[in-house]
Every structure is written in structure tokens, then in C-alpha cells.
Short mmCIF file of C-alpha atoms in Angstrom, two decimals:
data_model
loop_
_atom_site.label_atom_id
_atom_site.label_comp_id
_atom_site.label_asym_id
_atom_site.label_seq_id
_atom_site.Cartn_x
_atom_site.Cartn_y
_atom_site.Cartn_z
CA MET A 998 97.14 96.81 123.01
CA MET A 999 99.21 97.87 120.02
CA ARG A 1000 97.93 96.91 116.60
CA TYR A 1001 100.16 96.61 113.54
CA GLY A 1002 99.32 97.14 109.88
CA VAL A 1003 100.78 97.94 106.46
CA CYS A 1004 99.79 100.54 103.88
CA ARG A 1005 98.94 98.26 100.99
CA GLY A 1006 96.31 97.39 98.40
CA LEU A 1007 93.38 95.42 99.77
CA GLU A 1008 94.32 92.44 97.62
CA CYS A 1009 97.24 91.90 100.02
CA ALA A 1010 94.90 90.98 102.89
CA PRO A 1011 95.70 87.22 102.68
CA ASP A 1012 99.46 87.90 102.82
CA LEU A 1013 99.13 90.20 105.83
CA LYS A 1014 96.96 87.68 107.64
CA GLN A 1015 99.53 84.96 107.04
CA LEU A 1016 102.34 87.18 108.33
CA GLY A 1017 100.44 87.99 111.52
CA TYR A 1018 99.39 91.61 111.01
CA ASP A 1019 96.23 92.97 112.63
CA TYR A 1020 94.84 95.23 109.91
CA ILE A 1021 95.50 96.72 106.51
CA GLU A 1022 95.78 100.44 105.76
CA GLY A 1023 94.09 101.10 102.43
CA SER A 1024 93.55 104.14 100.24
CA LEU A 1025 90.39 106.21 100.64
CA SER A 1026 90.78 107.97 97.30
CA GLY A 1027 91.18 104.56 95.67
CA LEU A 1028 88.17 103.25 97.55
CA SER A 1029 86.07 106.16 96.31
CA CYS A 1030 86.45 104.90 92.73
CA LEU A 1031 84.97 101.47 93.43
CA GLN A 1032 81.63 100.43 92.01
CA PRO A 1033 79.09 98.86 94.44
CA ALA A 1034 79.92 95.33 93.30
CA GLN A 1035 83.64 95.97 93.71
CA LEU A 1036 83.09 97.30 97.23
CA GLU A 1037 81.15 94.15 98.10
CA GLN A 1038 84.03 92.04 96.79
CA ALA A 1039 86.52 93.99 98.88
CA GLU A 1040 84.31 93.63 101.94
CA ALA A 1041 84.08 89.87 101.40
CA LEU A 1042 87.85 89.54 100.91
CA LEU A 1043 88.69 91.37 104.13
CA ARG A 1044 86.05 89.50 106.10
CA ALA A 1045 87.24 86.11 104.80
CA ASN A 1046 90.79 86.91 105.90
CA GLU A 1047 89.80 88.60 109.16
CA MET A 1048 91.85 91.57 108.01
CA PRO A 1049 89.85 94.80 108.52
CA MET A 1050 90.82 98.06 106.88
CA GLU A 1051 91.04 99.83 110.23
CA ALA A 1052 93.09 102.68 108.78
CA ALA A 1053 93.23 104.38 105.40
CA ASN A 1054 95.44 107.07 103.88
CA CYS A 1055 95.31 109.10 100.63
CA PHE A 1056 92.10 110.68 101.90
CA LEU A 1057 91.54 113.43 99.34
CA PRO A 1058 92.37 113.59 95.62
CA SER A 1059 94.58 116.56 94.71
CA GLU A 1060 91.83 118.25 92.71
CA LEU A 1061 89.61 118.56 95.79
CA ARG A 1062 91.21 121.66 97.28
CA LEU A 1063 91.00 122.68 100.94
CA CYS A 1064 92.24 126.22 100.36
CA GLY A 1065 92.75 128.68 97.52
CA GLU A 1066 90.36 130.06 94.94
CA GLU A 1067 89.25 126.54 93.99
CA ALA A 1068 88.36 125.51 97.55
CA ASP A 1069 84.86 124.02 97.73
CA PRO A 1070 83.80 123.01 101.28
CA LEU A 1071 80.50 121.57 100.04
CA ALA A 1072 82.29 119.24 97.61
CA VAL A 1073 84.71 118.25 100.38
CA ARG A 1074 81.80 117.43 102.67
CA GLU A 1075 79.99 115.33 100.06
CA TYR A 1076 83.16 113.44 99.16
CA ALA A 1077 84.03 112.80 102.82
CA LEU A 1078 80.58 111.52 103.72
CA ARG A 1079 80.46 109.17 100.74
CA THR A 1080 83.99 107.87 101.18
CA LEU A 1081 83.85 107.45 104.96
CA GLU A 1082 80.62 105.48 104.59
CA MET A 1083 82.44 103.10 102.23
CA GLY A 1084 85.41 102.90 104.56
CA VAL A 1085 83.31 102.05 107.60
CA ARG A 1086 81.92 99.06 105.74
CA LEU A 1087 85.48 97.74 105.55
CA GLY A 1088 86.26 98.40 109.22
CA LEU A 1089 87.62 101.96 109.09
CA LYS A 1090 88.52 103.56 112.42
CA VAL A 1091 91.20 106.11 111.46
CA ALA A 1092 91.42 108.10 108.22
CA VAL A 1093 94.85 109.66 107.66
CA LEU A 1094 94.74 113.10 106.11
CA GLY A 1095 98.04 113.68 104.34
CA SER A 1096 96.82 114.71 100.88
CA GLY A 1097 99.49 117.31 100.22
CA GLY A 1098 98.05 118.28 96.84
CA ALA A 1099 94.62 118.96 98.29
CA ARG A 1100 95.85 121.10 101.16
CA ARG A 1101 98.71 122.91 99.39
CA ARG A 1102 98.52 126.70 99.48
CA PRO A 1103 98.57 128.06 95.90
CA GLU A 1104 101.64 130.10 95.04
CA GLY A 1105 101.13 133.75 95.93
CA TYR A 1106 97.94 133.05 97.89
CA PRO A 1107 97.70 134.95 101.22
CA PRO A 1108 98.89 132.60 104.01
CA GLN A 1109 96.38 133.87 106.56
CA LYS A 1110 93.46 133.43 104.18
CA ALA A 1111 94.67 129.93 103.32
CA ARG A 1112 94.88 129.09 107.02
CA GLU A 1113 91.34 130.30 107.62
CA GLN A 1114 90.08 128.19 104.72
CA LEU A 1115 92.03 125.19 106.00
CA LEU A 1116 90.45 125.61 109.42
CA HIS A 1117 87.00 125.67 107.88
CA SER A 1118 87.70 122.67 105.65
CA LEU A 1119 88.99 120.66 108.61
CA GLU A 1120 85.92 121.62 110.60
CA VAL A 1121 83.75 120.27 107.76
CA LEU A 1122 85.79 117.05 107.70
CA GLY A 1123 85.56 116.73 111.48
CA GLU A 1124 81.79 116.89 111.33
CA ALA A 1125 81.72 114.20 108.64
CA ALA A 1126 83.98 112.04 110.82
CA ARG A 1127 81.63 112.56 113.78
CA GLN A 1128 78.70 111.26 111.77
CA TYR A 1129 80.52 107.98 111.09
CA GLN A 1130 82.31 107.83 114.45
CA VAL A 1131 85.77 107.66 112.92
CA THR A 1132 88.87 109.74 113.60
CA ILE A 1133 90.57 111.85 110.95
CA ALA A 1134 94.27 111.97 111.83
CA VAL A 1135 96.02 114.88 110.10
CA GLU A 1136 99.52 113.96 108.95
CA PRO A 1137 102.20 116.67 108.88
CA LEU A 1138 104.08 116.47 105.57
CA ASN A 1139 107.61 117.78 105.08
CA ARG A 1140 107.97 120.97 103.09
CA GLU A 1141 109.13 119.13 99.97
CA GLU A 1142 105.65 117.57 99.77
CA CYS A 1143 103.45 120.43 101.02
CA ASN A 1144 103.87 124.08 101.98
CA GLN A 1145 101.78 124.12 105.17
CA LEU A 1146 101.27 121.89 108.20
CA ASN A 1147 104.82 120.56 107.98
CA THR A 1148 105.43 119.72 111.64
CA LEU A 1149 103.60 118.08 114.50
CA ALA A 1150 103.87 121.28 116.54
CA GLU A 1151 102.31 123.43 113.79
CA THR A 1152 99.55 120.91 113.09
CA ALA A 1153 98.77 120.42 116.78
CA GLU A 1154 98.35 124.18 117.19
CA LEU A 1155 95.73 124.18 114.42
CA LEU A 1156 93.91 121.20 115.90
CA GLU A 1157 93.92 122.79 119.35
CA GLU A 1158 92.26 125.84 117.84
CA LEU A 1159 89.56 123.68 116.25
CA ASN A 1160 89.05 121.58 119.39
CA CYS A 1161 87.22 118.83 117.49
CA PRO A 1162 87.34 115.37 119.15
CA HIS A 1163 87.28 113.62 115.77
CA LEU A 1164 90.37 115.45 114.45
CA ARG A 1165 93.70 114.15 115.68
CA LEU A 1166 97.34 113.66 114.58
CA THR A 1167 99.27 111.08 112.60
CA VAL A 1168 102.94 110.82 113.54
CA ASP A 1169 105.15 109.80 110.61
CA LEU A 1170 108.79 109.13 111.47
CA TYR A 1171 110.02 110.03 107.97
CA HIS A 1172 108.46 113.50 108.00
CA MET A 1173 109.74 114.16 111.54
CA VAL A 1174 113.29 113.31 110.47
CA VAL A 1175 113.15 115.37 107.26
CA GLU A 1176 111.83 118.38 109.20
CA ARG A 1177 114.38 117.79 111.98
CA GLU A 1178 111.58 117.82 114.52
CA PRO A 1179 112.87 116.56 117.89
CA LEU A 1180 111.33 113.52 119.56
CA SER A 1181 110.56 115.74 122.56
CA VAL A 1182 107.64 117.19 120.57
CA LEU A 1183 105.79 113.90 121.13
CA GLN A 1184 105.47 114.86 124.79
CA GLN A 1185 103.88 118.17 123.80
CA VAL A 1186 101.33 116.74 121.36
CA GLY A 1187 100.85 113.29 122.87
CA ARG A 1188 97.18 113.63 123.73
CA LEU A 1189 96.36 114.38 120.09
CA ILE A 1190 98.14 111.38 118.54
CA ALA A 1191 95.74 108.86 117.02
CA HIS A 1192 97.95 107.03 114.50
CA VAL A 1193 101.59 106.30 113.67
CA HIS A 1194 103.41 105.65 110.40
CA LEU A 1195 106.73 103.84 110.71
CA ASN A 1196 109.43 103.54 108.05
CA ARG A 1197 113.17 103.78 107.56
CA PRO A 1198 113.29 107.59 107.46
CA VAL A 1199 115.66 108.13 104.54
CA LYS A 1200 115.07 108.14 100.81
CA PRO A 1201 113.87 105.84 99.49
CA ARG A 1202 111.59 105.05 102.44
CA ALA A 1203 111.82 101.34 103.18
CA PHE A 1204 110.36 98.82 105.59
CA PRO A 1205 112.21 99.05 108.92
CA ALA A 1206 114.47 96.14 109.80
CA ARG A 1207 117.15 95.26 112.31
CA GLY A 1208 120.57 96.29 111.08
CA ASP A 1209 119.28 98.71 108.43
CA GLY A 1210 121.37 101.57 109.80
CA TYR A 1211 118.67 103.41 111.74
CA ASP A 1212 118.06 103.21 115.50
CA TYR A 1213 114.30 103.01 116.05
CA ALA A 1214 114.57 102.59 119.82
CA PRO A 1215 114.42 106.31 120.75
CA PHE A 1216 111.29 106.83 118.65
CA ILE A 1217 109.58 103.76 120.09
CA ARG A 1218 110.67 104.73 123.60
CA SER A 1219 109.19 108.22 123.13
CA LEU A 1220 105.84 106.70 122.14
CA HIS A 1221 106.06 104.40 125.18
CA GLU A 1222 106.64 107.39 127.44
CA ILE A 1223 103.46 109.17 126.34
CA GLY A 1224 101.46 105.97 126.77
CA TYR A 1225 100.65 105.45 123.10
CA LYS A 1226 98.75 102.17 122.63
CA GLY A 1227 97.20 102.62 119.19
CA ARG A 1228 97.91 101.48 115.65
CA VAL A 1229 101.27 101.53 113.89
CA SER A 1230 101.34 101.16 110.11
CA ILE A 1231 104.36 100.56 107.90
CA GLU A 1232 104.28 103.13 105.09
CA ALA A 1233 107.18 102.43 102.76
CA GLY A 1234 108.34 100.69 99.63
CA CYS A 1235 109.98 97.28 99.64
CA GLN A 1236 111.92 94.87 97.43
CA ASP A 1237 110.59 91.58 98.82
CA PHE A 1238 107.21 92.09 100.46
CA GLN A 1239 106.99 88.80 102.35
CA ARG A 1240 110.51 89.13 103.74
CA ASP A 1241 110.41 92.87 104.45
CA ALA A 1242 106.93 92.89 106.00
CA GLY A 1243 107.82 89.90 108.16
CA GLU A 1244 111.01 91.55 109.44
CA ALA A 1245 109.20 94.82 110.11
CA LEU A 1246 106.53 93.09 112.18
CA LYS A 1247 109.17 91.37 114.31
CA LEU A 1248 110.92 94.70 114.90
CA MET A 1249 107.68 96.38 115.98
CA GLN A 1250 106.52 93.56 118.22
CA LYS A 1251 109.85 93.40 119.99
CA GLY A 1252 110.28 97.16 120.25
CA PHE A 1253 106.83 98.02 121.50
CA SER A 1254 106.68 95.11 123.93
CA ALA A 1255 109.91 96.15 125.64
CA LYS A 1256 109.84 98.21 128.84
CA PRO A 1257 110.21 101.97 128.23
CA ASP A 1258 113.50 102.10 130.10
CA ALA A 1259 114.97 99.05 128.32
#
């Protein structure tokens, strides 16, 4: 069964519960800054509202580099273990690895060497994810936000090489549209998809809504066709949270409940 969430601060748990969402997608780098008492308060808030943090984005801070001269796999491992432990307390199942600053290849740095370091760093993260039985879903970012792993096809190739069951893909509609990646790629990488980000894929990214000028049906139909039944999070800005989040939930529920050939 599909589950729907929003990328939002944990303090929004009561609002999401009232609107009918299933989970909240928080920030792992933000979570890592919490003191023990603050983590307990967050845990109590989510539990009281029956609103688990099943997904989280913003995995790595930009200063924790995955490649380049400053890459430090040991520091990455320690950070991941500590942060994932905190996340699991709040209900974490999927950790989205976008983190363009952390994975950016330094200017002039050899691409092949950066790729090898990235492979090693992801292997380290995959092992940390295995220990906590969560999935790290790598999110391709368009080339304006990062200079490697820009498409689903490129990222899937790297994950296939690693062959780690705890490393999977996040599909983000905005990045697909910016990179002009065809929906047909979802058929090619379908077995690796563990998470989806939905938004109106133009700048500024906004909550999807009926009549907003974008046809979401082909994207939703493509996910139907590969049998995707996981989580879909709204990742976007908004003007009126209650209104926009409510409209987005209706759009998702109607779209994903329709027959694939509708």
C-alpha cells in the first residue's frame, strides 16, 4: 500500500496527522544536532501524533566529503552510525542521500578517482544501513546542484556495481525533468527504486495540485507500471501549508489509486 508524506520539520507532525498523511520526512543532518533531551521530545511528539519519521533527507552535511582530498570514510561511517541510530528511534526506514555538497567532485579532481572514492564511501554507508536495517536511497541531483550522479541511469549503474541490498534509488520528478530524463528509464531501474519525491517540477518547486499546469498522470502511470508500492513524499515549498498539503494529498491518493491504464 502506498504511503504519503511531506518533507517538513518534525514540529509539523500534528498538522500532517490532521491532514491525513502517513509519515513525515525529516532532516538527518538536522537530527544529528539534537541533544539527548531534544531527541526524546521529538520522539514523544511523533509518537503522540502517530506520525513516524519513516523517511529523512539531508543525510550528510556539506563538510563531510565523500570524494576529493578531504574525503574521510571513517568520519562518514561514524556520522552515519550515530545519525541512523537516532533516526531509527523516530521510525526511520529510508534515508535519502542527496547531499550534493558532500558528494560534489572538487574542481579539477580526476573523475575516475572521485568515482572510486564515491564507490567506497557508498559501500561504507551501505554497511552502516545494514546494521540498522534501513535503506539508503541515493537521489540523483541535476547538474546545477551537483556534478556527478545526475540521472537515474547513471546512479543505477553505480548501485549495480556495488550490489548492496541496503543501497537503492530515490526518484525525484523535479530532477528528472531538469535533466530531461525520459519516464522510460523507470522501467530500466525499477527494481532499485525505494523512494519517490513528488513536486511541481519547475522553479520554484511547489506542492503539486490539480490545474497547476503540469500533467502528473504519465509519471504516476509509469510508477504504476513498474509495480511501485512504496512511499511518496512531497518535497517543495508552499505559500499556504494547510491548503497546499491538503490538495497534494488528494492528488496523490486519486492518482495512485487509479488503474494504470486509466
